[in-house]
JSON list of C-alpha atoms in Angstrom, two decimals:
[
{"chain": "A", "resi": 1391, "resn": "MET", "atom": "CA", "xyz": [20.35, 17.76, 0.86]},
{"chain": "A", "resi": 1392, "resn": "PRO", "atom": "CA", "xyz": [23.18, 18.97, 2.87]},
{"chain": "A", "resi": 1393, "resn": "PRO", "atom": "CA", "xyz": [24.76, 16.28, 5.29]},
{"chain": "A", "resi": 1394, "resn": "THR", "atom": "CA", "xyz": [23.45, 16.61, 8.89]},
{"chain": "A", "resi": 1395, "resn": "ASN", "atom": "CA", "xyz": [25.42, 16.88, 12.16]},
{"chain": "A", "resi": 1396, "resn": "PRO", "atom": "CA", "xyz": [24.48, 14.00, 14.39]},
{"chain": "A", "resi": 1397, "resn": "ASN", "atom": "CA", "xyz": [23.52, 16.74, 16.91]},
{"chain": "A", "resi": 1398, "resn": "THR", "atom": "CA", "xyz": [20.50, 18.07, 14.49]},
{"chain": "A", "resi": 1399, "resn": "PRO", "atom": "CA", "xyz": [17.60, 18.24, 16.34]},
{"chain": "A", "resi": 1400, "resn": "PRO", "atom": "CA", "xyz": [15.03, 15.79, 15.43]},
{"chain": "A", "resi": 1401, "resn": "ALA", "atom": "CA", "xyz": [12.63, 18.21, 14.50]},
{"chain": "A", "resi": 1402, "resn": "VAL", "atom": "CA", "xyz": [14.99, 19.90, 11.91]},
{"chain": "A", "resi": 1403, "resn": "LEU", "atom": "CA", "xyz": [16.07, 16.67, 10.48]},
{"chain": "A", "resi": 1404, "resn": "ARG", "atom": "CA", "xyz": [12.23, 15.62, 10.11]},
{"chain": "A", "resi": 1405, "resn": "ASP", "atom": "CA", "xyz": [11.64, 18.95, 8.52]},
{"chain": "A", "resi": 1406, "resn": "THR", "atom": "CA", "xyz": [14.63, 18.77, 6.22]},
{"chain": "A", "resi": 1407, "resn": "LEU", "atom": "CA", "xyz": [13.32, 15.40, 5.08]},
{"chain": "A", "resi": 1408, "resn": "THR", "atom": "CA", "xyz": [9.87, 16.15, 4.45]},
{"chain": "A", "resi": 1409, "resn": "LYS", "atom": "CA", "xyz": [10.73, 19.24, 2.18]},
{"chain": "A", "resi": 1410, "resn": "ALA", "atom": "CA", "xyz": [13.22, 16.93, 0.33]},
{"chain": "A", "resi": 1411, "resn": "ALA", "atom": "CA", "xyz": [10.53, 14.39, -0.24]},
{"chain": "A", "resi": 1412, "resn": "GLU", "atom": "CA", "xyz": [7.93, 16.70, -1.34]},
{"chain": "A", "resi": 1413, "resn": "GLY", "atom": "CA", "xyz": [6.18, 15.60, -4.45]},
{"chain": "A", "resi": 1414, "resn": "LEU", "atom": "CA", "xyz": [8.30, 12.16, -4.80]},
{"chain": "A", "resi": 1415, "resn": "LEU", "atom": "CA", "xyz": [6.59, 9.08, -5.14]},
{"chain": "A", "resi": 1416, "resn": "PHE", "atom": "CA", "xyz": [8.29, 5.67, -4.51]},
{"chain": "A", "resi": 1417, "resn": "SER", "atom": "CA", "xyz": [7.81, 3.68, -7.82]},
{"chain": "A", "resi": 1418, "resn": "SER", "atom": "CA", "xyz": [5.77, 0.24, -6.90]},
{"chain": "A", "resi": 1419, "resn": "GLU", "atom": "CA", "xyz": [2.46, -0.94, -7.69]},
{"chain": "A", "resi": 1420, "resn": "THR", "atom": "CA", "xyz": [0.82, 1.82, -5.90]},
{"chain": "A", "resi": 1421, "resn": "ASP", "atom": "CA", "xyz": [3.35, 4.79, -6.62]},
{"chain": "A", "resi": 1422, "resn": "SER", "atom": "CA", "xyz": [2.73, 6.00, -3.29]},
{"chain": "A", "resi": 1423, "resn": "PRO", "atom": "CA", "xyz": [3.97, 9.27, -2.07]},
{"chain": "A", "resi": 1424, "resn": "LEU", "atom": "CA", "xyz": [7.30, 9.33, 0.27]},
{"chain": "A", "resi": 1425, "resn": "ILE", "atom": "CA", "xyz": [6.23, 10.48, 3.83]},
{"chain": "A", "resi": 1426, "resn": "VAL", "atom": "CA", "xyz": [8.45, 11.45, 6.55]},
{"chain": "A", "resi": 1427, "resn": "ILE", "atom": "CA", "xyz": [7.12, 10.18, 9.98]},
{"chain": "A", "resi": 1428, "resn": "GLU", "atom": "CA", "xyz": [9.15, 10.68, 13.32]},
{"chain": "A", "resi": 1429, "resn": "ILE", "atom": "CA", "xyz": [9.38, 7.36, 15.48]},
{"chain": "A", "resi": 1430, "resn": "GLY", "atom": "CA", "xyz": [11.63, 5.84, 17.94]},
{"chain": "A", "resi": 1431, "resn": "PRO", "atom": "CA", "xyz": [12.95, 7.24, 21.14]},
{"chain": "A", "resi": 1432, "resn": "ALA", "atom": "CA", "xyz": [12.92, 10.75, 20.00]},
{"chain": "A", "resi": 1433, "resn": "ALA", "atom": "CA", "xyz": [9.26, 10.58, 19.34]},
{"chain": "A", "resi": 1434, "resn": "VAL", "atom": "CA", "xyz": [7.60, 8.27, 21.68]},
{"chain": "A", "resi": 1435, "resn": "GLY", "atom": "CA", "xyz": [10.24, 6.77, 23.80]},
{"chain": "A", "resi": 1436, "resn": "VAL", "atom": "CA", "xyz": [10.37, 3.36, 22.29]},
{"chain": "A", "resi": 1437, "resn": "SER", "atom": "CA", "xyz": [12.17, 1.40, 19.67]},
{"chain": "A", "resi": 1438, "resn": "ALA", "atom": "CA", "xyz": [11.90, 2.36, 16.00]},
{"chain": "A", "resi": 1439, "resn": "GLU", "atom": "CA", "xyz": [10.07, -1.03, 15.31]},
{"chain": "A", "resi": 1440, "resn": "ASP", "atom": "CA", "xyz": [7.54, -0.70, 18.06]},
{"chain": "A", "resi": 1441, "resn": "GLY", "atom": "CA", "xyz": [6.94, 3.04, 17.13]},
{"chain": "A", "resi": 1442, "resn": "LEU", "atom": "CA", "xyz": [6.14, 1.82, 13.36]},
{"chain": "A", "resi": 1443, "resn": "ARG", "atom": "CA", "xyz": [3.80, -0.77, 14.91]},
{"chain": "A", "resi": 1444, "resn": "GLN", "atom": "CA", "xyz": [2.01, 2.09, 16.87]},
{"chain": "A", "resi": 1445, "resn": "TRP", "atom": "CA", "xyz": [2.06, 4.16, 14.04]},
{"chain": "A", "resi": 1446, "resn": "LEU", "atom": "CA", "xyz": [0.56, 1.78, 11.67]},
{"chain": "A", "resi": 1447, "resn": "ARG", "atom": "CA", "xyz": [-1.89, 0.34, 14.64]},
{"chain": "A", "resi": 1448, "resn": "LEU", "atom": "CA", "xyz": [-0.42, -3.37, 14.04]},
{"chain": "A", "resi": 1449, "resn": "PRO", "atom": "CA", "xyz": [-0.21, -5.82, 16.96]},
{"chain": "A", "resi": 1450, "resn": "ALA", "atom": "CA", "xyz": [3.18, -6.85, 18.34]},
{"chain": "A", "resi": 1451, "resn": "THR", "atom": "CA", "xyz": [2.71, -10.34, 16.42]},
{"chain": "A", "resi": 1452, "resn": "VAL", "atom": "CA", "xyz": [3.03, -8.72, 13.17]},
{"chain": "A", "resi": 1453, "resn": "PRO", "atom": "CA", "xyz": [6.51, -9.13, 12.12]},
{"chain": "A", "resi": 1454, "resn": "LEU", "atom": "CA", "xyz": [8.54, -6.14, 10.56]},
{"chain": "A", "resi": 1455, "resn": "GLU", "atom": "CA", "xyz": [11.66, -5.96, 8.55]},
{"chain": "A", "resi": 1456, "resn": "THR", "atom": "CA", "xyz": [13.94, -3.09, 8.95]},
{"chain": "A", "resi": 1457, "resn": "ARG", "atom": "CA", "xyz": [16.40, -2.29, 6.22]},
{"chain": "A", "resi": 1458, "resn": "PRO", "atom": "CA", "xyz": [19.28, 0.38, 6.09]},
{"chain": "A", "resi": 1459, "resn": "VAL", "atom": "CA", "xyz": [18.10, 3.24, 3.93]},
{"chain": "A", "resi": 1460, "resn": "ASP", "atom": "CA", "xyz": [20.49, 2.18, 1.02]},
{"chain": "A", "resi": 1461, "resn": "ALA", "atom": "CA", "xyz": [19.10, -1.11, 0.76]},
{"chain": "A", "resi": 1462, "resn": "PHE", "atom": "CA", "xyz": [15.45, -0.02, 0.77]},
{"chain": "A", "resi": 1463, "resn": "PHE", "atom": "CA", "xyz": [16.29, 2.60, -2.25]},
{"chain": "A", "resi": 1464, "resn": "ALA", "atom": "CA", "xyz": [18.50, 0.21, -4.17]},
{"chain": "A", "resi": 1465, "resn": "PRO", "atom": "CA", "xyz": [15.70, -1.15, -6.34]},
{"chain": "A", "resi": 1466, "resn": "ALA", "atom": "CA", "xyz": [14.21, 2.08, -6.99]},
{"chain": "A", "resi": 1467, "resn": "VAL", "atom": "CA", "xyz": [17.35, 3.85, -8.17]},
{"chain": "A", "resi": 1468, "resn": "ALA", "atom": "CA", "xyz": [18.84, 0.75, -10.31]},
{"chain": "A", "resi": 1469, "resn": "GLU", "atom": "CA", "xyz": [18.79, 1.21, -14.07]},
{"chain": "A", "resi": 1470, "resn": "ALA", "atom": "CA", "xyz": [16.76, -1.32, -15.76]},
{"chain": "A", "resi": 1471, "resn": "ASP", "atom": "CA", "xyz": [18.91, -2.62, -18.90]},
{"chain": "A", "resi": 1472, "resn": "TRP", "atom": "CA", "xyz": [15.76, -2.84, -20.74]},
{"chain": "A", "resi": 1473, "resn": "LEU", "atom": "CA", "xyz": [14.99, 0.80, -20.92]},
{"chain": "A", "resi": 1474, "resn": "THR", "atom": "CA", "xyz": [14.97, 2.92, -23.90]},
{"chain": "A", "resi": 1475, "resn": "ASN", "atom": "CA", "xyz": [17.25, 6.12, -23.91]},
{"chain": "A", "resi": 1476, "resn": "GLU", "atom": "CA", "xyz": [13.98, 8.16, -24.27]},
{"chain": "A", "resi": 1477, "resn": "GLU", "atom": "CA", "xyz": [12.39, 6.26, -21.05]},
{"chain": "A", "resi": 1478, "resn": "LEU", "atom": "CA", "xyz": [15.67, 6.55, -19.16]},
{"chain": "A", "resi": 1479, "resn": "ALA", "atom": "CA", "xyz": [15.14, 10.43, -19.74]},
{"chain": "A", "resi": 1480, "resn": "ILE", "atom": "CA", "xyz": [11.76, 10.37, -18.01]},
{"chain": "A", "resi": 1481, "resn": "ALA", "atom": "CA", "xyz": [12.76, 7.92, -15.15]}
]
């Protein structure tokens, strides 16, 4: 994905991320598809945490943890030393 300009309109960034995430799964117990949602000031005039709570329909009492994108994806992109070369080629 090409680098973006801080002045990139949110809709353009959202559409670019949505296209890049198409067909990708986040490896976990559920292997869920990656989805792009727009929350925060650009979308609803609230903080990202409150926007996520609204999107998930969670009460304010439910704690949320935010992480930088690199920290979130680090476990998913780390190479497991126990995988064989064949398994690494598939991964």
